[in-house]
Amino acid sequence: MHISEGVVSGPVMMAGAALAFAGTAVGLKKIDYERMVHVAILSSAFFVASLIHVNLGPSSVHLILNGIVGLLLGWAAFPAILTALLLQAILFQYGGITALGVNTVIMALPAVICYYLVGPLPGRGPRYTFVAAFLAGAGSVGLAALGLGSALYFTEKNFLEVSMLVMTANLPVMIIEGIVTGFCVTFLLKVYPEIFPRRGPEK
Amino acid sequence: MRKYLMTQKKGQKKDLLPGGTLLALILILLGSSPAWAHKVYVFAWVEKGTVYTESSFGDQPVHGGAIEVVDRDNQVVLQGKTDDRGKFNFPVPVAVNSDLLIKLDATMGHQARWTVTLSELMAEGDEARQQLDEAMTKKETLEAKPSMAAVATGIAVIFLICGLASLIHKKRKKHNG
């Protein structure tokens, strides 16, 4: 899912960096500093998730875990994912420093969208929890694939083809991520419910 | 949700490690991981008048990746596709007079490049052998898998950043009363 160095055009790179900066700024403002350990745990989980990969066709896909990061962190997913991606680029040479902004938006924006769409559902009962977490896991990968297609469109100009390819390649990952997120969230709600964001009036 | 969480909290031990469950999950996933991969690279070397290229996602070959070879003036010298083992070979072009840039497009934003220098293309005898040895050393570096040390460093850095952010926030809060 990581866009490599030098793939996207200059304007897309700049737009990605600007959006990532804005998202990170909002995230830092909304972060609950009393619960920084949760941000660290989820950022670490995201950091190592991409090491688990599935080889498909000419390309390679891997676990992303942006759904669970979004569900549990909300806007704080932006700084958490940005940090993890930066370290992946430096330590594993995944993606690239110049594509960092675009990659952050591709993975963090779906996480925030899922937080708003299905975030309130976990906790309303076991069935709701699993379905909501599955949707967050699968949906955030689907949206990330769509974002990747859009970013590549401005470079390759064949949006439908690229998007279809990305979506098809990531379909198994969507299902796997949905199931992994479903089980993780259900389990976490039982053993460590404090990790869920405190919903209520915005600070 | 609050209500549900409250009922969940009752009857459970409070001293559960916060990160324990996720850490366990990470370790399980890492343990079952079939491979360490996701960087994309193309590597090329010259041997007996042939340029050999190898494209990989770490330790998984790039199947059917598009290869484009261009010269110094960005003129396309030749194009091709990698085979099932991520390989694509071609004879050293007769009229070559510059370095050759080998571009790999493994689809979905995965791209990589490698430059074969003119001296590599033209080398003969002992010099060619030496160039080949150097190329193989570079190949080993490229193929190196992310070490556990790199993973541990990354996690440590994340926790350090979060710890510092938390500390700064606390100091600010104290300062502001």
XYZ file of C-alpha atoms in Angstrom:
380
model
C 0.000 0.000 0.000
C 3.002 2.299 0.383
C 3.670 4.563 -2.557
C 7.362 4.428 -3.433
C 9.730 7.361 -3.694
C 9.314 9.456 -6.842
C 6.060 7.850 -8.041
C 3.539 10.639 -7.523
C 3.798 14.000 -9.254
C 4.962 17.150 -7.440
C 1.508 18.708 -6.903
C 0.103 15.428 -5.496
C 3.098 15.176 -3.192
C 2.597 18.742 -1.972
C -1.154 18.301 -1.543
C -0.539 15.104 0.405
C 2.000 16.812 2.649
C -0.373 19.742 3.306
C -3.292 17.439 4.147
C -1.102 15.254 6.351
C 0.149 18.353 8.166
C -3.401 19.614 8.730
C -4.602 16.195 9.898
C -1.638 15.831 12.251
C -2.260 19.311 13.666
C -5.901 18.439 14.387
C -4.791 15.094 15.811
C -2.268 16.694 18.157
C -4.912 19.149 19.328
C -7.462 16.421 19.997
C -5.061 13.872 21.474
C -5.809 12.877 25.036
C -2.363 13.319 26.586
C -3.385 11.288 29.617
C -3.711 8.294 27.297
C -0.508 8.667 25.298
C 0.432 5.067 26.025
C -2.527 3.960 23.872
C -1.275 6.107 21.007
C 2.174 4.551 21.380
C 0.766 0.995 21.422
C -1.395 1.524 18.351
C 1.323 3.371 16.475
C 3.663 0.442 17.209
C 1.037 -2.063 16.047
C 0.667 -0.138 12.788
C 4.466 0.067 12.494
C 4.922 -3.725 12.571
C 1.684 -4.683 10.770
C 3.127 -4.010 7.331
C 5.752 -6.684 7.896
C 3.013 -9.285 7.528
C 2.383 -9.479 3.836
C 0.551 -11.482 1.215
C 2.006 -11.859 -2.268
C -0.654 -11.264 -4.911
C -0.077 -11.154 -8.672
C 2.721 -8.808 -9.645
C 2.379 -6.863 -6.425
C 2.457 -7.402 -2.710
C -0.076 -6.432 -0.069
C 0.177 -6.470 3.687
C -1.812 -5.903 6.857
C -2.353 -2.219 7.530
C -4.409 -2.051 10.752
C -5.455 1.545 10.086
C -9.062 0.615 10.930
C -8.330 -0.323 14.528
C -6.009 2.679 14.895
C -8.817 4.997 13.742
C -11.466 3.292 15.833
C -9.417 3.593 19.013
C -7.646 6.892 18.421
C -9.917 9.044 16.260
C -8.016 12.077 14.923
C -4.920 11.013 16.859
C -4.583 8.354 14.122
C -2.880 11.024 11.996
C 0.169 11.640 14.221
C 0.282 7.931 15.173
C 0.313 6.771 11.534
C 2.673 9.558 10.425
C 5.238 8.527 13.052
C 4.938 4.838 12.165
C 5.249 5.523 8.420
C 8.279 7.745 8.941
C 9.993 4.989 10.908
C 8.998 2.372 8.313
C 10.559 4.547 5.599
C 13.765 5.064 7.581
C 14.211 1.605 9.078
C 12.650 -0.685 6.467
C 12.835 1.479 3.305
C 9.078 1.058 2.806
C 7.500 3.870 0.825
C 9.652 6.958 0.862
C 10.252 10.197 2.708
C 8.946 12.338 -0.167
C 5.786 10.216 -0.381
C 5.286 10.346 3.402
C 2.521 12.967 3.271
C 0.539 11.134 0.591
C 0.975 7.785 2.341
C -0.131 9.290 5.661
C -3.304 10.730 4.142
C -4.059 7.499 2.255
C -3.953 5.493 5.484
C -4.977 7.952 8.207
C -7.935 9.670 6.533
C -9.902 6.387 6.138
C -9.095 5.664 9.791
C -10.697 8.951 10.885
C -13.686 8.401 8.569
C -14.243 4.962 10.122
C -13.970 6.487 13.592
C -16.897 8.774 12.811
C -18.940 6.210 10.872
C -18.734 3.164 13.114
C -16.890 4.465 16.191
C -19.981 4.806 18.384
C -21.093 1.218 17.707
C -18.616 -0.950 19.678
C -19.977 -1.487 23.147
C -23.643 -1.708 22.181
C -23.487 -5.481 22.299
C -21.163 -8.236 21.118
C -22.738 -8.516 17.666
C -22.614 -4.775 17.040
C -19.047 -4.660 18.239
C -17.793 -7.341 15.872
C -19.707 -6.033 12.857
C -18.610 -2.435 13.536
C -14.987 -3.474 13.966
C -15.131 -5.645 10.844
C -16.526 -2.712 8.875
C -13.850 -0.398 10.285
C -11.059 -2.845 9.404
C -12.310 -3.719 5.930
C -13.668 -0.241 5.157
C -10.507 1.613 6.044
C -8.446 -0.662 3.776
C -11.020 -0.180 0.981
C -10.937 3.587 1.414
C -7.141 3.545 1.545
C -7.104 1.614 -1.743
C -9.420 4.220 -3.227
C -7.110 6.962 -1.957
C -4.117 5.191 -3.473
C -5.975 4.931 -6.797
C -6.781 8.653 -6.652
C -3.161 9.600 -5.878
C -1.914 7.470 -8.764
C -4.621 8.811 -11.100
C -2.977 12.222 -11.187
C 0.232 10.536 -12.266
C -1.012 7.724 -14.474
C -4.389 9.113 -15.624
C -6.138 5.753 -15.658
C -8.054 5.989 -12.424
C -10.538 3.181 -13.039
C -7.881 0.690 -14.072
C -5.524 1.553 -11.223
C -8.283 1.700 -8.631
C -9.774 -1.608 -9.751
C -6.342 -3.219 -9.597
C -5.650 -1.815 -6.133
C -9.119 -2.753 -4.860
C -8.931 -6.276 -6.297
C -5.458 -6.828 -4.893
C -6.541 -5.562 -1.495
C -9.830 -7.474 -1.337
C -8.287 -10.388 0.594
C -6.558 -7.876 2.877
C -9.904 -6.139 3.467
C -11.441 -9.417 4.610
C -8.411 -10.394 6.713
C -8.213 -6.937 8.273
C -11.944 -6.962 8.960
C -11.701 -10.271 10.801
C -8.499 -9.318 12.681
C -9.996 -5.953 13.681
C -13.262 -7.652 14.668
C -11.562 -10.095 17.009
C -9.133 -7.502 18.391
C -11.837 -4.980 19.216
C -14.161 -7.598 20.746
C -11.285 -8.910 22.847
C -10.087 -5.456 23.881
C -13.574 -4.428 24.904
C -13.678 -7.414 27.255
C -10.229 -7.176 28.783
C -9.232 -3.548 28.433
C -12.191 -1.262 27.723
C -10.218 1.785 28.885
C -8.433 1.803 25.538
C -11.620 2.965 23.800
C -11.872 6.707 23.293
C -13.993 8.582 25.785
C -16.884 9.864 23.783
C -18.762 12.894 24.896
C -18.481 16.631 24.527
C -15.451 17.575 22.437
C -12.681 19.217 24.366
C -21.228 2.787 25.496
C -20.123 4.108 28.859
C -22.740 2.017 30.576
C -21.623 -1.071 28.742
C -18.006 -0.382 29.541
C -18.847 0.068 33.196
C -20.595 -3.300 33.313
C -17.653 -4.835 31.532
C -15.251 -3.407 34.037
C -17.007 -5.071 36.948
C -15.546 -8.379 37.933
C -12.398 -7.976 35.923
C -8.881 -7.666 37.211
C -7.630 -4.131 36.901
C -3.994 -4.964 36.768
C -3.998 -6.179 33.177
C -1.068 -4.846 31.209
C -2.420 -2.155 28.872
C -0.257 -3.133 25.962
C -0.050 -6.793 26.824
C -2.828 -7.948 24.573
C -1.722 -5.964 21.555
C 1.887 -6.891 22.146
C 0.882 -10.555 22.258
C -1.021 -10.104 19.012
C 1.993 -8.451 17.380
C 4.255 -11.288 18.470
C 1.802 -13.932 17.237
C 1.462 -12.186 13.898
C 5.215 -11.823 13.575
C 5.703 -15.460 14.489
C 3.292 -16.610 11.794
C 4.609 -14.215 9.187
C 5.665 -16.128 6.082
C 8.083 -13.422 5.028
C 9.436 -10.033 5.797
C 8.783 -7.816 2.900
C 7.428 -4.764 1.349
C 10.235 -2.661 0.115
C 10.510 -2.824 -3.637
C 13.771 -2.948 -5.447
C 15.318 -3.740 -8.781
C 18.920 -4.790 -8.911
C 21.128 -5.304 -11.962
C 24.597 -6.612 -12.701
C 26.631 -7.324 -15.807
C 28.142 -10.712 -16.562
C 29.706 -11.842 -19.836
C 27.957 -9.292 -22.038
C 24.537 -9.730 -20.459
C 22.734 -7.406 -18.067
C 20.876 -9.439 -15.448
C 18.090 -7.778 -13.485
C 16.254 -9.042 -10.436
C 13.153 -7.377 -9.011
C 11.848 -8.173 -5.583
C 9.611 -7.189 -2.667
C 12.297 -8.227 -0.216
C 12.253 -11.988 -0.535
C 9.270 -12.310 -2.847
C 9.979 -11.830 -6.556
C 8.024 -9.275 -8.583
C 6.056 -11.320 -11.153
C 5.299 -9.561 -14.427
C 6.682 -6.197 -13.314
C 7.312 -3.732 -16.148
C 10.988 -3.002 -16.798
C 12.118 0.007 -18.800
C 15.766 0.688 -19.580
C 16.678 4.268 -20.430
C 19.977 5.959 -21.259
C 21.457 9.237 -20.001
C 19.206 11.262 -22.344
C 16.126 9.459 -21.014
C 15.724 7.642 -24.346
C 14.116 4.223 -23.939
C 16.649 1.556 -24.882
C 14.352 -1.407 -24.313
C 11.340 -2.602 -22.351
C 10.260 -5.912 -20.923
C 8.557 -7.802 -18.111
C 10.017 -9.737 -15.224
C 9.452 -13.504 -15.173
C 8.039 -15.559 -12.288
C 11.362 -15.324 -10.482
C 11.446 -11.531 -10.881
C 14.215 -11.787 -13.487
C 14.697 -10.006 -16.779
C 17.918 -10.206 -18.778
C 19.139 -8.481 -21.906
C 22.423 -8.317 -23.845
C 24.538 -5.198 -23.327
C 23.339 -2.858 -26.117
C 25.935 -2.578 -28.898
C 25.821 1.215 -29.183
C 25.841 1.910 -25.460
C 27.702 5.103 -24.551
C 26.230 6.069 -21.185
C 25.039 4.639 -17.894
C 21.757 2.766 -18.127
C 18.887 3.455 -15.750
C 16.675 0.440 -15.121
C 13.170 1.343 -13.976
C 10.786 -1.154 -12.404
C 7.049 -0.579 -12.183
C 5.514 -3.260 -9.976
C 2.051 -1.577 -10.131
C 0.074 0.096 -7.339
C 2.666 2.777 -6.669
C 5.528 0.311 -6.257
C 8.462 1.556 -8.270
C 12.206 1.251 -8.045
C 15.315 2.167 -10.024
C 18.852 0.943 -10.451
C 21.727 2.413 -12.423
C 24.245 0.256 -14.278
C 27.306 2.373 -14.915
C 29.098 2.566 -18.255
C 32.263 1.172 -16.642
C 30.277 -1.890 -15.508
C 28.900 -2.342 -19.020
C 32.339 -2.030 -20.626
C 34.427 -3.907 -18.052
C 36.397 -6.967 -19.152
C 38.578 -9.611 -17.492
C 39.677 -8.921 -13.905
C 37.936 -5.576 -13.816
C 34.655 -7.241 -14.769
C 35.105 -9.814 -11.998
C 35.803 -7.076 -9.466
C 32.736 -5.098 -10.615
C 30.657 -8.257 -10.316
C 31.874 -8.861 -6.751
C 31.004 -5.290 -5.801
C 27.577 -5.676 -7.388
C 26.925 -8.866 -5.436
C 27.850 -7.125 -2.165
C 25.314 -4.383 -2.973
C 22.757 -7.095 -3.747
C 23.231 -8.675 -0.326
C 22.708 -5.299 1.349
C 19.505 -4.769 -0.635
C 18.195 -8.211 0.211
C 18.805 -7.788 3.932
C 15.570 -8.331 5.835
C 14.416 -5.878 8.487
C 16.154 -7.042 11.621
C 14.510 -7.490 14.994
C 16.810 -4.670 16.125
C 15.202 -2.330 13.571
C 11.721 -3.347 14.731
C 12.694 -2.841 18.375
C 14.305 0.519 17.564
C 11.132 1.671 15.804
C 8.886 0.692 18.723
C 11.296 2.281 21.214
C 11.333 5.533 19.227
C 7.507 5.605 19.097
C 7.258 5.151 22.874
C 9.984 7.756 23.415
C 8.154 10.324 21.262
C 4.855 9.625 23.047
C 6.565 9.793 26.436
C 8.175 13.114 25.585
C 4.881 14.526 24.266
C 3.158 13.460 27.461
C 5.925 14.990 29.588
C 5.840 18.307 27.702
C 2.057 18.405 28.045
C 2.254 17.792 31.802
C 4.886 20.512 32.246
C 2.814 22.974 30.248
C -0.275 22.126 32.252
C 1.644 22.636 35.485
C 3.122 25.876 34.190
C -0.321 27.194 33.231
C -1.615 26.250 36.637
